CSV table of C-alpha atoms in Angstrom, one decimal:
chain,number,residue,atom,x,y,z
I,772,LYS,CA,117.1,81.7,91.2
I,773,ALA,CA,114.4,83.9,89.6
I,774,GLY,CA,113.5,87.1,91.4
I,775,VAL,CA,110.2,88.5,92.3
I,776,THR,CA,108.1,89.2,89.2
I,777,GLN,CA,105.2,91.5,88.9
I,778,THR,CA,102.6,91.8,86.1
I,779,PRO,CA,101.7,93.8,84.4
I,780,ARG,CA,104.6,96.3,84.6
I,781,TYR,CA,102.5,99.2,83.3
I,782,LEU,CA,98.8,99.8,83.4
I,783,ILE,CA,96.4,102.6,82.5
I,784,LYS,CA,92.9,102.7,83.9
I,785,THR,CA,90.2,105.3,84.2
I,786,ARG,CA,88.5,106.5,87.4
I,787,GLY,CA,85.8,104.2,88.7
I,788,GLN,CA,87.4,101.1,87.2
I,789,GLN,CA,89.0,98.3,89.2
I,790,VAL,CA,92.4,96.7,88.7
I,791,THR,CA,94.2,93.5,89.8
I,792,LEU,CA,97.9,93.3,90.1
I,793,SER,CA,99.9,90.1,90.3
I,794,CYS,CA,103.0,89.2,92.2
I,795,SER,CA,105.0,85.9,91.9
I,796,PRO,CA,107.4,85.6,94.8
I,797,ILE,CA,110.8,83.9,94.8
I,798,SER,CA,110.5,80.2,94.9
I,799,GLY,CA,110.2,79.0,98.4
I,800,HIS,CA,109.2,82.4,99.8
I,801,ARG,CA,105.9,82.3,101.7
I,802,SER,CA,105.6,85.9,102.8
I,803,VAL,CA,104.4,88.5,100.3
I,804,SER,CA,104.1,92.2,101.2
I,805,TRP,CA,102.7,95.0,99.1
I,806,TYR,CA,103.7,98.7,99.1
I,807,GLN,CA,102.5,101.8,97.3
I,808,GLN,CA,105.0,104.5,96.2
I,809,THR,CA,103.8,108.0,95.3
I,810,PRO,CA,105.7,111.2,95.0
I,811,GLY,CA,103.7,112.8,97.8
I,812,GLN,CA,103.5,110.0,100.4
I,813,GLY,CA,106.6,108.0,99.5
I,814,LEU,CA,106.6,104.3,100.1
I,815,GLN,CA,103.6,103.1,102.2
I,816,PHE,CA,102.9,99.6,103.5
I,817,LEU,CA,99.6,98.1,102.2
I,818,PHE,CA,99.5,94.6,103.6
I,819,GLU,CA,101.4,91.4,104.2
I,820,TYR,CA,100.4,87.8,103.5
I,821,PHE,CA,101.8,84.5,104.8
I,822,SER,CA,100.4,81.1,103.9
I,823,GLU,CA,97.3,82.6,102.4
I,824,THR,CA,96.5,84.7,105.5
I,825,GLN,CA,96.7,88.5,105.8
I,826,ARG,CA,98.9,89.1,108.9
I,827,ASN,CA,99.2,92.9,108.7
I,828,LYS,CA,97.4,95.7,107.0
I,829,GLY,CA,98.4,99.3,106.5
I,830,ASN,CA,96.3,102.4,106.7
I,831,PHE,CA,94.5,102.2,103.4
I,832,PRO,CA,90.8,102.2,102.6
I,833,GLY,CA,88.8,99.0,102.0
I,834,ARG,CA,89.0,99.6,98.2
I,835,PHE,CA,92.5,98.1,98.5
I,836,SER,CA,92.4,94.3,99.0
I,837,GLY,CA,94.6,91.4,98.4
I,838,ARG,CA,94.9,87.7,98.6
I,839,GLN,CA,97.5,84.9,98.5
I,840,PHE,CA,97.2,81.6,96.8
I,841,SER,CA,98.5,78.2,98.0
I,842,ASN,CA,101.5,78.6,95.7
I,843,SER,CA,102.3,81.9,97.5
I,844,ARG,CA,101.5,84.0,94.5
I,845,SER,CA,99.6,87.1,95.5
I,846,GLU,CA,97.2,89.5,93.9
I,847,MET,CA,96.1,92.9,95.0
I,848,ASN,CA,92.9,94.5,93.9
I,849,VAL,CA,91.9,98.2,93.9
I,850,SER,CA,88.2,98.9,93.3
I,851,THR,CA,86.6,102.2,92.2
I,852,LEU,CA,89.9,103.7,91.2
I,853,GLU,CA,90.6,107.3,92.1
I,854,LEU,CA,93.2,109.7,90.5
I,855,GLY,CA,95.2,109.5,93.7
I,856,ASP,CA,95.7,105.8,93.3
I,857,SER,CA,98.2,106.5,90.5
I,858,ALA,CA,101.4,105.0,91.9
I,859,LEU,CA,104.1,102.4,91.7
I,860,TYR,CA,102.9,99.3,93.4
I,861,LEU,CA,105.7,97.2,94.8
I,862,CYS,CA,105.6,93.6,95.9
I,863,ALA,CA,108.2,92.0,98.1
I,864,SER,CA,108.7,88.4,99.1
I,865,SER,CA,110.5,86.8,102.0
I,866,LEU,CA,111.2,83.4,103.6
I,867,SER,CA,109.5,84.8,106.7
I,868,SER,CA,112.4,86.0,108.8
I,869,GLY,CA,111.6,89.7,108.9
I,870,ALA,CA,111.7,92.7,106.6
I,871,GLY,CA,115.5,92.6,106.3
I,872,SER,CA,115.1,89.4,104.2
I,873,GLN,CA,112.6,90.9,101.8
I,874,TYR,CA,113.3,91.0,98.1
I,875,PHE,CA,111.4,93.5,96.1
I,876,GLY,CA,110.0,93.2,92.6
I,877,PRO,CA,110.3,96.0,90.0
I,878,GLY,CA,106.8,97.2,90.6
I,879,THR,CA,103.7,97.9,88.5
I,880,ARG,CA,103.2,101.5,87.4
I,881,LEU,CA,99.5,102.2,87.6
I,882,THR,CA,98.2,105.4,86.0
I,883,VAL,CA,94.6,106.4,86.6
I,884,LEU,CA,93.1,108.9,84.2
Q,560,ASP,CA,102.2,113.0,110.3
Q,561,GLN,CA,105.4,111.6,108.9
Q,562,GLN,CA,106.9,109.2,111.4
Q,563,VAL,CA,110.2,108.7,109.5
Q,564,LYS,CA,111.8,111.7,107.9
Q,565,GLN,CA,114.7,112.1,105.5
Q,566,ASN,CA,115.1,115.8,105.4
Q,567,SER,CA,117.6,115.9,102.6
Q,568,PRO,CA,116.0,115.1,99.2
Q,569,SER,CA,119.4,114.9,97.5
Q,570,LEU,CA,123.1,114.7,98.3
Q,571,SER,CA,126.2,115.0,96.0
Q,572,VAL,CA,129.5,113.5,97.0
Q,573,GLN,CA,132.9,113.1,95.3
Q,574,GLU,CA,134.0,109.6,94.5
Q,575,GLY,CA,136.2,108.2,97.3
Q,576,ARG,CA,134.7,110.5,100.0
Q,577,ILE,CA,132.3,109.7,102.7
Q,578,SER,CA,128.5,109.8,102.1
Q,579,ILE,CA,126.3,110.4,105.1
Q,580,LEU,CA,122.6,110.0,104.8
Q,581,ASN,CA,120.4,111.0,107.7
Q,582,CYS,CA,117.0,109.8,109.0
Q,583,ASP,CA,114.9,110.9,112.0
Q,584,TYR,CA,111.9,109.1,113.5
Q,585,THR,CA,109.2,110.1,115.9
Q,586,ASN,CA,107.5,106.8,117.0
Q,587,SER,CA,109.1,105.5,120.2
Q,588,MET,CA,107.7,102.0,119.3
Q,589,PHE,CA,110.1,101.6,116.5
Q,590,ASP,CA,113.0,99.3,117.5
Q,591,TYR,CA,114.3,98.0,114.2
Q,592,PHE,CA,115.6,100.1,111.3
Q,593,LEU,CA,116.6,99.3,107.8
Q,594,TRP,CA,118.2,101.1,104.8
Q,595,TYR,CA,117.3,100.3,101.2
Q,596,LYS,CA,118.8,101.4,98.0
Q,597,LYS,CA,116.7,101.9,94.8
Q,598,TYR,CA,117.8,102.3,91.3
Q,599,PRO,CA,115.4,103.6,88.6
Q,600,ALA,CA,113.0,101.0,87.3
Q,601,GLU,CA,114.0,98.5,90.0
Q,602,GLY,CA,112.5,97.7,93.4
Q,603,PRO,CA,114.4,98.6,96.6
Q,604,THR,CA,117.3,96.5,97.7
Q,605,PHE,CA,118.0,95.8,101.3
Q,606,LEU,CA,121.3,97.2,102.4
Q,607,ILE,CA,121.8,97.1,106.2
Q,608,SER,CA,119.7,97.1,109.3
Q,609,ILE,CA,120.1,97.8,113.0
Q,610,SER,CA,118.3,96.8,116.1
Q,611,SER,CA,117.6,99.3,118.9
Q,612,ILE,CA,119.8,97.3,121.2
Q,613,LYS,CA,122.8,98.4,119.2
Q,614,ASP,CA,124.2,101.7,118.3
Q,615,LYS,CA,126.3,100.7,115.3
Q,616,ASN,CA,126.2,98.0,112.6
Q,617,GLU,CA,128.8,97.6,109.8
Q,618,ASP,CA,128.7,95.7,106.6
Q,619,GLY,CA,131.7,96.4,104.3
Q,620,ARG,CA,131.6,100.0,103.1
Q,621,PHE,CA,128.2,100.6,104.8
Q,622,THR,CA,127.8,101.5,108.5
Q,623,VAL,CA,124.6,102.5,110.2
Q,624,PHE,CA,124.6,104.5,113.4
Q,625,LEU,CA,121.6,104.7,115.8
Q,626,ASN,CA,121.1,107.4,118.4
Q,627,LYS,CA,118.0,106.4,120.3
Q,628,SER,CA,117.8,109.4,122.6
Q,629,ALA,CA,117.8,111.7,119.5
Q,630,LYS,CA,115.7,109.3,117.5
Q,631,HIS,CA,118.2,109.6,114.7
Q,632,LEU,CA,120.0,107.2,112.5
Q,633,SER,CA,122.6,107.7,109.8
Q,634,LEU,CA,124.1,105.6,107.0
Q,635,HIS,CA,127.7,106.1,106.2
Q,636,ILE,CA,129.2,104.9,102.9
Q,637,VAL,CA,133.0,104.9,102.8
Q,638,PRO,CA,134.5,105.2,100.3
Q,639,SER,CA,131.7,106.3,98.0
Q,640,GLN,CA,131.6,104.9,94.5
Q,641,PRO,CA,129.8,106.0,91.3
Q,642,GLY,CA,127.7,102.8,91.5
Q,643,ASP,CA,126.3,104.0,94.8
Q,644,SER,CA,124.3,106.7,93.0
Q,645,ALA,CA,120.7,105.8,93.8
Q,646,VAL,CA,117.8,106.8,96.0
Q,647,TYR,CA,118.3,105.6,99.6
Q,648,PHE,CA,115.3,104.9,101.9
Q,649,CYS,CA,115.3,104.7,105.6
Q,650,ALA,CA,112.6,102.4,107.1
Q,651,ALA,CA,111.5,101.6,110.6
Q,652,THR,CA,109.3,98.9,112.3
Q,653,SER,CA,108.4,97.4,115.6
Q,654,GLY,CA,110.2,94.1,115.9
Q,655,ALA,CA,112.8,92.6,113.6
Q,656,GLY,CA,110.3,90.0,112.4
Q,657,SER,CA,107.8,92.6,111.2
Q,658,TYR,CA,107.1,93.5,107.6
Q,659,GLN,CA,105.0,96.5,108.4
Q,660,LEU,CA,107.6,99.1,107.5
Q,661,THR,CA,107.3,102.9,107.7
Q,662,PHE,CA,109.6,104.5,105.1
Q,663,GLY,CA,111.1,107.9,104.8
Q,664,LYS,CA,110.7,109.7,101.4
Q,665,GLY,CA,114.2,108.9,100.3
Q,666,THR,CA,117.5,110.8,99.6
Q,667,LYS,CA,118.9,110.8,96.1
Q,668,LEU,CA,122.7,110.2,96.3
Q,669,SER,CA,124.9,111.3,93.4
Q,670,VAL,CA,128.5,110.2,93.5
Q,671,ILE,CA,130.6,112.3,91.2
Q,672,PRO,CA,133.6,110.6,89.6
């Protein structure tokens, strides 16, 4: 069974631009969560989607948004990029039985210059 | 304010000995706790979890202990193996079905052969 895939793996953007990251969950998984990992703040929950609906959202500004498609693939978008948005963005998928059943992807490393 | 704290950024242990990783939390609403392991260039991998109705949970070489009154949990790895060398994250949430995890900043474990 293929794992969670994230594209692209690495990305360099400049301040003010926007970026879209993609996550393909494990086949059959309907829940997709996004996390941001930075050296200063560690791993922080962004949002979780299930069946195309956002169920939970972390404490991030509105510049961070996401969506989920009918095939459970998910995208997250960050608009008006700031230097502090440089981070590893992790996606995790689950069959919808709680965080203990989540499988994480390898992440997308975003660098904002 | 950090609600989940891992006060030791790093830990070195001899192969075959016990590794003890600690985690403290401040939010009384947390009732489900998880440990993840992360290798470089990979996403976190779920290791073990514990509900607040228990004070201990075992899975092979891994045991998690929860002290609710002290708001403290620990992960014991016995015996430690070189392949256990990784960054370990403690996470907490409200409800086993939740995906909105609050993570500690991680402890880097090095198991010395």
